[in-house]
Amino acid sequence: WAGGAAMLTGAALFAGFHCNELLMKLLARGDPHPLLFDAYAQTLPELAGADDAKGQAALRAFELLLLREIGLLPDLSLVTATQRALREDERFALRPDAGVAPAGAGDAGLPGAVLIGAQAALELGSMAALREVCAAALPGFKTTLRTLLAYHLGTPTLRTRQVMLDLQLL
């Protein structure tokens, strides 16, 4: 027992449910992932805070760590096809079927510096550093990770997201 849990309300409650749903769908029952569950415990208080941008950065950091821990995230500091190091001043896309690749004309992409920073934070095991990197490129990470998760889950919309969208229509 780690003490009292953060009380989530509103949008933060749905973000917490989102984390739960990802864990339930992407992990095998009883499969131990101590690092991942430690990160989950660190993410919940961040979601409970009043700052929505910090909560979104925490959610993106958790998603990145989850994908890495289950072996679905390539090395973010290398172009997957050629294994060459990313250039900080170029833009790259993170594709579910091809890994890290130079961003095409239709891709929003992420700056190489951001992906290199995310890889360094993942290697350090620092959720705080990963949240900081994610905060610097929230829209790009949100779109990229949504696509990546949908691909690996086999569904474009999680139940949590669908419930939130339905509530917004009310």
Short mmCIF file of C-alpha atoms in Angstrom, two decimals:
data_model
loop_
_atom_site.label_atom_id
_atom_site.label_comp_id
_atom_site.label_asym_id
_atom_site.label_seq_id
_atom_site.Cartn_x
_atom_site.Cartn_y
_atom_site.Cartn_z
CA TRP A 1 0.00 0.00 0.00
CA ALA A 2 1.46 3.33 -1.04
CA GLY A 3 -0.79 5.67 0.92
CA GLY A 4 -3.84 7.62 -0.16
CA ALA A 5 -4.47 7.72 -3.87
CA ALA A 6 -4.99 10.95 -5.75
CA MET A 7 -8.68 11.79 -6.10
CA LEU A 8 -9.36 12.38 -9.76
CA THR A 9 -12.36 14.38 -10.97
CA GLY A 10 -13.60 15.69 -14.29
CA ALA A 11 -11.29 15.26 -17.27
CA ALA A 12 -8.54 13.95 -14.97
CA LEU A 13 -10.82 11.06 -13.99
CA PHE A 14 -11.14 10.07 -17.64
CA ALA A 15 -7.36 10.36 -18.08
CA GLY A 16 -6.93 7.97 -15.14
CA PHE A 17 -9.46 5.58 -16.67
CA HIS A 18 -7.54 5.88 -19.95
CA CYS A 19 -4.35 4.72 -18.19
CA ASN A 20 -6.25 1.83 -16.62
CA GLU A 21 -7.76 0.78 -19.93
CA LEU A 22 -4.36 0.82 -21.63
CA LEU A 23 -2.91 -1.37 -18.89
CA MET A 24 -5.83 -3.80 -19.06
CA LYS A 25 -5.72 -4.13 -22.84
CA LEU A 26 -1.97 -4.15 -23.45
CA LEU A 27 -0.70 -6.29 -20.57
CA ALA A 28 -1.31 -9.96 -19.94
CA ARG A 29 -3.15 -10.69 -16.70
CA GLY A 30 -0.70 -11.12 -13.83
CA ASP A 31 2.26 -9.98 -15.93
CA PRO A 32 4.59 -8.10 -13.54
CA HIS A 33 5.86 -4.73 -14.69
CA PRO A 34 7.14 -3.00 -11.55
CA LEU A 35 8.63 -0.03 -13.43
CA LEU A 36 5.39 0.50 -15.30
CA PHE A 37 3.21 0.36 -12.21
CA ASP A 38 5.58 2.74 -10.40
CA ALA A 39 5.15 5.13 -13.32
CA TYR A 40 1.38 4.69 -13.10
CA ALA A 41 1.51 5.61 -9.40
CA GLN A 42 3.54 8.73 -10.29
CA THR A 43 1.18 9.69 -13.11
CA LEU A 44 -2.07 9.77 -11.12
CA PRO A 45 -1.10 12.70 -8.86
CA GLU A 46 0.05 14.64 -11.94
CA LEU A 47 -3.38 14.08 -13.51
CA ALA A 48 -5.08 15.30 -10.32
CA GLY A 49 -3.33 18.67 -10.46
CA ALA A 50 -5.07 21.84 -11.63
CA ASP A 51 -2.74 22.36 -14.61
CA ASP A 52 -4.23 20.58 -17.64
CA ALA A 53 -1.03 20.88 -19.70
CA LYS A 54 0.97 19.14 -16.94
CA GLY A 55 -1.66 16.41 -16.79
CA GLN A 56 -1.53 15.92 -20.57
CA ALA A 57 2.27 15.76 -20.48
CA ALA A 58 2.07 13.15 -17.70
CA LEU A 59 -0.39 11.10 -19.75
CA ARG A 60 1.84 11.20 -22.86
CA ALA A 61 4.88 10.25 -20.76
CA PHE A 62 2.98 7.29 -19.32
CA GLU A 63 1.91 6.15 -22.80
CA LEU A 64 5.50 6.34 -24.06
CA LEU A 65 6.82 4.35 -21.11
CA LEU A 66 4.04 1.77 -21.47
CA LEU A 67 4.85 1.23 -25.16
CA ARG A 68 8.55 0.94 -24.35
CA GLU A 69 8.04 -1.50 -21.48
CA ILE A 70 5.97 -3.87 -23.61
CA GLY A 71 8.42 -3.72 -26.50
CA LEU A 72 6.35 -1.70 -28.97
CA LEU A 73 8.38 1.51 -29.02
CA PRO A 74 11.48 1.70 -31.22
CA ASP A 75 14.62 3.57 -30.21
CA LEU A 76 13.53 7.19 -30.64
CA SER A 77 17.06 8.45 -31.28
CA LEU A 78 17.56 6.43 -34.48
CA VAL A 79 15.86 6.26 -37.88
CA THR A 80 14.49 2.73 -37.70
CA ALA A 81 15.15 1.67 -41.30
CA THR A 82 18.76 2.86 -41.50
CA GLN A 83 19.77 3.01 -37.81
CA ARG A 84 21.31 6.43 -38.39
CA ALA A 85 21.17 8.96 -35.57
CA LEU A 86 18.43 11.57 -35.74
CA ARG A 87 19.36 15.13 -36.52
CA GLU A 88 17.95 17.57 -34.01
CA ASP A 89 16.89 20.07 -36.68
CA GLU A 90 14.90 17.60 -38.83
CA ARG A 91 11.30 16.44 -38.32
CA PHE A 92 10.44 12.78 -37.92
CA ALA A 93 7.29 10.69 -37.84
CA LEU A 94 6.75 7.75 -35.51
CA ARG A 95 4.89 5.18 -37.60
CA PRO A 96 3.36 2.01 -36.17
CA ASP A 97 4.57 -0.13 -39.06
CA ALA A 98 7.93 1.54 -39.78
CA GLY A 99 9.16 3.09 -36.53
CA VAL A 100 10.96 6.42 -36.64
CA ALA A 101 11.14 7.78 -40.20
CA PRO A 102 11.73 11.18 -41.79
CA ALA A 103 8.46 13.11 -41.81
CA GLY A 104 6.76 13.27 -45.19
CA ALA A 105 4.88 16.18 -46.69
CA GLY A 106 1.60 15.16 -45.04
CA ASP A 107 3.14 14.33 -41.65
CA ALA A 108 3.15 16.83 -38.82
CA GLY A 109 6.07 14.97 -37.31
CA LEU A 110 8.12 15.74 -34.24
CA PRO A 111 11.44 17.56 -34.07
CA GLY A 112 14.47 15.30 -33.82
CA ALA A 113 15.55 17.11 -30.65
CA VAL A 114 12.28 16.15 -28.94
CA LEU A 115 12.57 12.48 -29.90
CA ILE A 116 16.22 12.36 -28.81
CA GLY A 117 15.22 13.94 -25.50
CA ALA A 118 12.41 11.44 -25.02
CA GLN A 119 14.78 8.53 -25.65
CA ALA A 120 17.30 9.93 -23.17
CA ALA A 121 14.59 10.34 -20.51
CA LEU A 122 13.36 6.78 -21.12
CA GLU A 123 16.91 5.43 -20.77
CA LEU A 124 17.41 7.39 -17.54
CA GLY A 125 14.13 6.06 -16.20
CA SER A 126 13.08 9.57 -15.22
CA MET A 127 9.34 10.21 -15.47
CA ALA A 128 9.92 13.87 -14.55
CA ALA A 129 12.33 14.32 -17.48
CA LEU A 130 9.97 12.44 -19.81
CA ARG A 131 7.03 14.64 -18.76
CA GLU A 132 9.16 17.70 -19.46
CA VAL A 133 10.02 16.50 -22.97
CA CYS A 134 6.37 15.66 -23.66
CA ALA A 135 5.27 19.09 -22.45
CA ALA A 136 7.47 20.69 -25.11
CA ALA A 137 5.59 18.95 -27.95
CA LEU A 138 2.14 18.05 -26.59
CA PRO A 139 0.08 18.29 -29.83
CA GLY A 140 2.60 16.23 -31.81
CA PHE A 141 2.89 13.55 -29.15
CA LYS A 142 -0.89 13.36 -28.67
CA THR A 143 -1.56 12.70 -32.35
CA THR A 144 1.42 10.35 -32.77
CA LEU A 145 0.68 8.28 -29.67
CA ARG A 146 -3.04 8.08 -30.44
CA THR A 147 -2.20 6.58 -33.85
CA LEU A 148 0.42 4.22 -32.40
CA LEU A 149 -1.88 2.97 -29.63
CA ALA A 150 -4.83 2.50 -32.00
CA TYR A 151 -2.65 0.39 -34.27
CA HIS A 152 -1.43 -1.87 -31.47
CA LEU A 153 -4.82 -2.10 -29.78
CA GLY A 154 -6.59 -2.87 -33.04
CA THR A 155 -9.21 -0.18 -32.43
CA PRO A 156 -9.16 3.55 -33.22
CA THR A 157 -11.16 4.55 -30.14
CA LEU A 158 -10.80 3.32 -26.59
CA ARG A 159 -13.96 2.99 -24.51
CA THR A 160 -12.80 5.72 -22.16
CA ARG A 161 -12.37 8.16 -25.04
CA GLN A 162 -15.75 7.21 -26.51
CA VAL A 163 -17.50 7.80 -23.18
CA MET A 164 -15.80 11.18 -22.85
CA LEU A 165 -16.85 12.15 -26.38
CA ASP A 166 -20.43 11.03 -25.67
CA LEU A 167 -20.53 13.12 -22.49
CA GLN A 168 -19.29 16.17 -24.37
CA LEU A 169 -22.22 15.82 -26.77
CA LEU A 170 -24.69 16.05 -23.88
#
